[in-house]
Phi, psi and omega in degrees: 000142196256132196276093179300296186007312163303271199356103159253351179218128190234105165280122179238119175291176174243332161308135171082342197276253169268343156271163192233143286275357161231035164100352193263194199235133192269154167301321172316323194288302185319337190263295130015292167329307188292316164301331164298284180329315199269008166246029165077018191248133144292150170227143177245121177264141186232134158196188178301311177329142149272144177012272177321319164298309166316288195299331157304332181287309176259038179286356158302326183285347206291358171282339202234018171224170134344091182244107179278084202267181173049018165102009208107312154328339179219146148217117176229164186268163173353218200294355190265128162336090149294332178213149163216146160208124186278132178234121217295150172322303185289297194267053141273286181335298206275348196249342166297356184244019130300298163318306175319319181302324202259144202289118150118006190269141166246136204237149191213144176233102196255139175262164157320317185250311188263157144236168182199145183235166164237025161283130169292333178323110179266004162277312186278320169343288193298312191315299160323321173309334179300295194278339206225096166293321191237146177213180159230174198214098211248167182266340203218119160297346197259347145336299186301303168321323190254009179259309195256143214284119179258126188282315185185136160286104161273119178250134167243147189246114209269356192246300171190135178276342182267334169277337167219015158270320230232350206241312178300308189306311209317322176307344206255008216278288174322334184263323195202153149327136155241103187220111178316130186247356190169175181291348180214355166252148171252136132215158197242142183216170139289176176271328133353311231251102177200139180332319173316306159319283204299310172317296178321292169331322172280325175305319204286318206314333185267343219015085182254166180241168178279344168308307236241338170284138156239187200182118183249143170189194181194023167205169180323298189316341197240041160316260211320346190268338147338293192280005161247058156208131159318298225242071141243160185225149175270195187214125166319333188247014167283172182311126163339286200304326191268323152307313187261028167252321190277173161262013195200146175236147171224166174321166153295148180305298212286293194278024162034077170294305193300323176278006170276316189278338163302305174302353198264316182311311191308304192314313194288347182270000000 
């Protein structure tokens, strides 16, 4: 049995992750949570989502965890700011009308608070609405870019983001983040702006060690949040790339991979 004991901090992404294939957070996790508290272990959902959208998937808790939201670009305690990072106006501005080109894709411009797109599409409408709770539906994206502060460019593809998204893009690598978040999303950042950071950045606030994280996920976004953490696990349904990366394999989201290993964490303490 692998010796928990060190663990002071439990990082979960949440798509494919702690939810499970129809979005929800098992009653179970909640009840884990609480056992986590009284042993003093924090816990952070780090995902692609924006803010909001997270914290509606956990709001009994949401006063009492940690949240890295947009991929990184944001991390806050209840209402307080911990990180912000901005992906600067002129290359928002100079990379929509690449995006715009490549066929079949809907572009999302996520803020602090909104996100906003401009597809008329009501099959990605309903879709979107899953990940991005407060959004606006605006005519021209490239306004917002030059009013408003954008955290990260989100692309969905209805088919595959890495086959027909990632591949228009790739030249552009040197300049921005570029990171498959999922089977059907791209997203652009600084470069800066990556889970990674950010768990660092929440580590040092605790002063936690990466010895001392444990860390769950399945897709590109969430590499760099792998490598500050001893205790990372993959998800039965993750990404190839993210199985030979991790040091830990757990069950799949539908069979509450994060929470089997919680109780095992709860067990060793």
């Amino acid at each position: 049995m692998m010796d928990f004991s060190k663990v002071k901090l439990v990082v979960s992404d949440m798509d494919g992750t702690l939810l499970n294939s129809k979005g929800k957070v098992s009653p179970q996790f909640f009840n884990l949570f609480k056992e986590l508290q009284k042993r003093n272990i924090y816990f952070c959902a780090a995902s692609g989502r924006q803010h909001n959208s997270i914290v509606d998937k956990l709001a009994s808790i949401k006063n009492d965890i940690h949240v890295i939201a947009e991929n990184g670009a944001i991390a806050k305690k209840g209402e307080e700011i911990l990180l912000l990072t901005s992906l600067a106006s002129e290359k928002i501005t100079s990379i929509i009308p690449v995006l715009r080109s490549i066929k079949d894709a809907n572009l999302v411009l996520c803020s602090q608070n909104s996100a906003f797109i401009e597809s008329k599409d009501e099959r990605f409408i309903s879709l979107f609405q899953e990940y991005y709770y407060s959004f606006q539906v605006v005519d021209d994206l490239m306004k917002v870019a030059k009013t408003t502060p954008v955290l990260k460019i989100a692309i969905y593809h209805f088919d595959s983001s890495e086959e027909f998204i990632y591949p228009a893009i790739q030249h552009l690598k040197d300049d921005y983040l570029l990171k498959i978040s999922g089977q059907n999303w791209l997203d652009i950042s600084d470069k800066k702006a990556n889970k990674g950071n950010a768990l660092r950045e929440l580590q040092k606030l605790l002063n936690i060690t990466k010895e001392e994280t444990m860390v769950f996920g399945d897709y590109h976004n969430d590499i760099e949040m792998m490598q500050e953490a001893d205790f990372s696990f993959a998800m039965k349904n993750a990404h190839k790339d993210i199985k030979e990366l991790a040091n830990y394999e757990t069950e799949n989201n539908d069979n509450f991979g994060v929470e089997v290993i919680l109780e095992k964490l709860i067990a060793s303490l």
